[in-house]
Structure formats: structure tokens, C-alpha cells
Amino acid sequence: MTAPQSQPSVYTGASALIEALVDARISHLFANFGSDHPGIVEALAQARATGKPVPKVITCPNEMVALTCAQGFAQISGRPQAVLVHVDCGTQAMAGAIHNVAKCRVPVLIFAGASPYTQEGELPGGRNEFIHWLQDVPDQRGILRGYMKYENELRTGRNIKQMIYRALQIASSDPQGPAYLMAAREVFEEEIPAVAVDPSRWQPIGLLPLPEAGLAELVDNLLAARRPLIVTSYLGSNPEAVVQLARLAERVGVGILESVPTYLNFPSDHPCYVGQQGNEHVQNPSLAEADLVLVLDSDVPWIPLFNKPGDEAKICHIDIDPLKERTPLWYIPAAQVFRADCATALRQINERLSGLKIDPSAVAARTAHYKQRHEARVADLTRREQPQAGVITAEYVTACVRRQIDRDTVIVNEGITNYSAITNHIGCTRPRTRFTSGASSLGWNGGASIGIKLACPEKTVVCLTGDGSYMFSVPSSVHWMARNYQTPFLTVVYNNRGWRAPKFSMLAVHPDGYASKARDIDVAFDPPPDYSGIAAASGGAFARIVKRVDEVESAVAEALKVVREEKRCAVLDVWLAHL
Ligand SMILES: Cc1ncc(C[n+]2csc(CCOP(=O)(O)OP(=O)(O)O)c2C)c(N)n1
Ligand SMILES: [Mg+2]
């Protein structure tokens, strides 16, 4: 439906908003419209009817999914997108996705309308629906103030562009994060002179390097160490950092340990890779024996109650966010701490190393040690992923998926108590091929898969999720969207008939209590919903329940064929052992 060309055009605050998004290269607007958005709906229609560019609008039936799509898009592309939600209610409906984008340091621009501030016809856009009184709340921005890097109210259309560029500049500068802008209808309806502002004057701040003195000491420490170990979680958000880390590992012989990895930080087939750790209550041997531990971009490098470096180890910390000011309790016993961009810091370290004479026998000894650890790990994983009679294990399913994908396939991991099994057995090797939500609010997997597929339509996307997390993801919305916007992906539900994580949490605190012996602790979904049937009903997905070990591999192959050839989502509901 297009407006007649003869209709006069108006330039409003909403027109400025749409232009600003286009000029800032925001390609997608993940939107959930309401009574606060007539000005925006009108400006979009006017722009389309008059041949002006607009971001692609992705209609999101659920706001949590909308924000999660923007998160997935930014995680794989590094580019922020915009989310549009309805007043206070839509802001609340973004729910835990707000926590995820904040904790994961993902740049995103969130807009919300606000209740009109006039009621007697004083200004265009004033109140004319009963909800306008109900949605007038004392502090709409307060709903998410604790999570935003920046939040503000737009008070006039005349500087909307400047405010958008400022919000984007803050969101995109390190440490990155979400920004929230809200405005009442009168601001979007306000007719204003066309605004021309150059967005290139609001660039993200330059990347922070390591200071020279720190660099020299750090390199000396690295070369002097017998068992240097690097621990990282989110360095891989920048692919360049992964390349530099591999260069460093090869140059000096250093072990790489991922701790609750949000991204792929290091190729899992590299001889210096000693693996990854999550919630396992065990001391990591590489961490225990290290005499130098370099923590690079990590929020949880270890859980000190049962796993930490030895007392004699020297700990150095380089992080884009080393103080973790938004985490009230946070410290590690680091002797040196630097705020720096890890790709830049690693490049500096590598450059400095290339001018130094390095003892090849020391490098060979360190490399041989880590290669041995790496090979022992591979042997252990191979043993663990063998099919077991009568029960499908997470390790086996993941290995089946690995055998059916190429090295560029993108893995979306929300496996919860199977996070580690998935990361260990999926075997990713290339930057930006493996993601988690980077935080803890469940239900990220579906929207993230859509956002990733929108950003990289050429890639195969495989979403590996717990059954609980699948339910949290609002699959009815996700699968309607996936079909509507042609973002096919494969989902494998690790169905253990409920929430195993709260059971594990209980057992870790009360190993011998009443709950440990209780038959039912209220965390099971038994019988479970028809998970794949939900996706088939809402988005025409290929749906299959898999209960037998010998069916798994062929089911994965068949489902992937559907995704690749029919461009249709597929959901495999794979029954593991009961939690
Ligand atoms: C939005 C949200 N609600 C509740 C929780 C608490 N929680 C953490 S793990 C979990 C269960 C996850 O279930 P599932 O995805 O099936 O994984 P499993 O524990 O079975 O491996 C719950 C409810 C949370 N992290 N986020
Ligand atoms: Mg489960």
C-alpha cells in the first residue's frame, strides 16, 4: 500500500529519526509498534512512497525477541542495529534481553515512545486514547537505567539526529553497550525544518593501546615464564584478536584456556588450545600449574572456590573493561591491569616480539607441553562422544552435528548444563562461528539465530538449545519471523525434560538435603510440549522428535538439507536422558 504521490510531504521529528538511522548505516529496525508510533509509521510510509531509503523493518511479535535479534546481528557483524518498542510496557517486555545486551557489551540503539504530554489539543500527537493516561509513568527510563550505557529523552525533533548519533557513539565506543532513547508522540509529530547533520562527526572513540612501559614488562614476563597461560572469554568478539592470539601462541608457546566463552576466541584444533571451562567443580590443571596467567577480556576467568591459579602465579589482566564498574563485587589478584583493546594489545605484543631474540628451545618446550595437553584432551573428547547404548548423550548429538556442518557454520549455543559439552564437541575453529548470549537471561537462542542469519544470509546457522531455553525463546514469535523474513536455521533441542541447572545448583549447595532425595523438585516438564510442533505450527518448520541413538545422525543430516535446500527452518527435538 503506497500513498498517492500528489499528497504533500511533511518533515517531522519522525522523518529526522528515519533519516538519522539510514545515515548511521542502521540497516534493520526490529519493531513492535503501538499507539506511541503514528509519527514513525507515517514517516516510514512517506519515505517509502517518495522513494527515500528506510531501514528494513522487521516486525517482531515479541520485544524480547526483537532485542535479541539486534544482539545476534551485532555479535556476528560488530554493527549496531535499532529496536523500537512501545512505551513502558514494551520496554518491560524486552525483559531479560536487556540484561543480556548489557552484560554482553553489545551495541544497540533502543527507542521507545512515551505517553503524550498534552491532552487538550495543544500540539499534534497529544492524548486521544485512554491508554495514554495509564502509560504515563513516573520514570520510564528507570526501568532499564541500571543496564544502559546511555539513556535519554528526546525533547524536540530539532536535535533528534544529534541525539541519535550521540547515543550510537556511546554505544559503539569501548566498552560497548546498549543505549535507550524515548520520546513522546508530540516530538515525532513536530514539523521541523529538514535537519542535515554529518554522522561521521560522532565516531566511536579510538581503540585503546597498551602503554609502552606495561608492554615491555609484559613481554619480558611472557618470555621468562615456564608455563604461561592465557585465559579469555570474549576477546573473539573481534576476529582480528583471534588471529593475533594465534600468532602469539605460535611465537612464544603459550597455552590458551577459554573460560565461559561468549565467542570463539581461539581455534579449537590448535595445539596450544587446552580447552574451555564453565561451571564444572574441578580445578583446571593448566590453570593450577601456570606461573604466568594473562587474563584477556574475561568477566569470569575462574570460579575461585574450586578453581584458580596457584598462589605463586603472576597474574596480568588486559581488558576493554578491566574494572567491571557495573559489577559490584569483582576482583582477581592481578599484579598488572590494563584497559586496552585486546586486538591492539596483542598486535603490540607481537610486534615487540618480532624485534626480540627468543630462545627457540624454551618456545619448543612450552609448545610441546601444551601440545601434549591438547592431544590428551582430544582423546578424552573422542572417548566421551562415542554413542552409548540406549541413551542419547549431549556429547554424541553435538558430535553428529559437527560431522554434518562446514567450518563456516555459525553455532548459537544456549545449552545451559550442556554449554560445555557443546563447546567441547562442536569443534569450531574460525572467528565468529560460535556464540552464546554472554549473560544469563534465557531465551536468547531463537532471536539471536534470526539476527545472525539477517547479518550473514550466506552462512548456515545452527542453534543448539536446552529445552527450557527453547521455551524461553518464544518459539511462536521466532518461527513466524524466521519464515516471514526468510532466515532459515536448524534448531536442536537438547531435551532432558526440564531444567537441569536449578537441580545442579541445589545439589551444589545442599548435596544431602531433602531436595536431593525428593522425587520431584518442580523443575521437570514431563510430558514435555511438542517443541518442534510449535515451530511447525507457527512458521512451517520441518519438525522431528528423535528418541533413538541410531536416528540422530541421519535426522541432523535430513534437517540440515531442509534448511539449506528448502530454505526452511528445522527443529529437531532430541530426547536425552531425563534430568
Ligand atoms: C529469564 C531466566 N529465567 C530463569 C532463569 C533461571 N534458570 C537458569 S538455567 C534454567 C533452566 C534451563 O533449562 P534448559 O534450557 O532446559 O537447560 P538445562 O538446565 O536442562 O540444561 C533456569 C530456569 C534464567 N537464567 N533466566
Ligand atoms: Mg533442560
Tab-separated table of N, CA, C and O and ligand atoms in Angstrom, residues 415 417-418 466-469 494-501 525 579, ligand 2:
chain	number	residue	atom	x	y	z
A	415	GLY	N	22.993	-24.016	25.565
A	415	GLY	CA	22.825	-25.387	26.043
A	415	GLY	C	22.757	-25.520	27.553
A	415	GLY	O	22.524	-26.604	28.077
A	417	THR	N	23.217	-26.533	30.992
A	417	THR	CA	24.108	-27.523	31.604
A	417	THR	C	24.877	-28.302	30.526
A	417	THR	O	25.777	-29.080	30.850
A	418	ASN	N	24.514	-28.078	29.279
A	418	ASN	CA	25.287	-28.678	28.184
A	418	ASN	C	26.126	-27.652	27.423
A	418	ASN	O	26.617	-27.950	26.327
A	466	GLY	N	18.932	-25.794	25.169
A	466	GLY	CA	18.220	-26.604	26.149
A	466	GLY	C	16.728	-26.515	25.882
A	466	GLY	O	16.256	-25.568	25.233
A	467	ASP	N	15.966	-27.503	26.378
A	467	ASP	CA	14.515	-27.470	26.152
A	467	ASP	C	13.884	-26.281	26.880
A	467	ASP	O	13.026	-25.579	26.339
A	468	GLY	N	14.359	-26.004	28.099
A	468	GLY	CA	13.843	-24.846	28.820
A	468	GLY	C	14.158	-23.562	28.077
A	468	GLY	O	13.290	-22.685	27.916
A	469	SER	N	15.359	-23.451	27.588
A	469	SER	CA	15.771	-22.231	26.889
A	469	SER	C	15.019	-22.067	25.575
A	469	SER	O	14.760	-20.947	25.129
A	494	TYR	N	18.051	-29.846	23.111
A	494	TYR	CA	18.644	-30.856	23.996
A	494	TYR	C	17.626	-31.118	25.097
A	494	TYR	O	17.638	-30.482	26.155
A	495	ASN	N	16.722	-32.036	24.782
A	495	ASN	CA	15.529	-32.214	25.618
A	495	ASN	C	15.791	-33.211	26.748
A	495	ASN	O	15.752	-34.423	26.549
A	496	ASN	N	16.054	-32.662	27.935
A	496	ASN	CA	16.217	-33.526	29.115
A	496	ASN	C	14.987	-33.436	30.018
A	496	ASN	O	15.056	-33.711	31.200
A	497	ARG	N	13.858	-33.013	29.383
A	497	ARG	CA	12.560	-32.933	30.067
A	497	ARG	C	12.581	-31.963	31.253
A	497	ARG	O	12.035	-32.242	32.323
A	498	GLY	N	13.207	-30.834	31.062
A	498	GLY	CA	13.083	-29.808	32.096
A	498	GLY	C	14.355	-29.019	32.323
A	498	GLY	O	15.246	-28.961	31.475
A	499	TRP	N	14.408	-28.441	33.504
A	499	TRP	CA	15.504	-27.532	33.869
A	499	TRP	C	16.503	-28.295	34.738
A	499	TRP	O	16.276	-28.465	35.946
A	500	ARG	N	17.605	-28.693	34.167
A	500	ARG	CA	18.595	-29.423	34.967
A	500	ARG	C	19.435	-28.457	35.802
A	500	ARG	O	19.930	-28.812	36.881
A	501	ALA	N	19.608	-27.215	35.302
A	501	ALA	CA	20.504	-26.281	36.001
A	501	ALA	C	20.060	-25.994	37.445
A	501	ALA	O	20.889	-26.050	38.366
A	525	PHE	N	9.529	-30.903	32.982
A	525	PHE	CA	8.385	-30.768	32.076
A	525	PHE	C	8.125	-32.187	31.566
A	525	PHE	O	8.769	-32.623	30.613
A	579	LEU	N	16.423	-35.510	33.212
A	579	LEU	CA	17.274	-34.804	34.186
A	579	LEU	C	17.203	-35.443	35.559
A	579	LEU	O	18.140	-35.339	36.345
B	2	MG	MG	16.589	-28.942	30.002
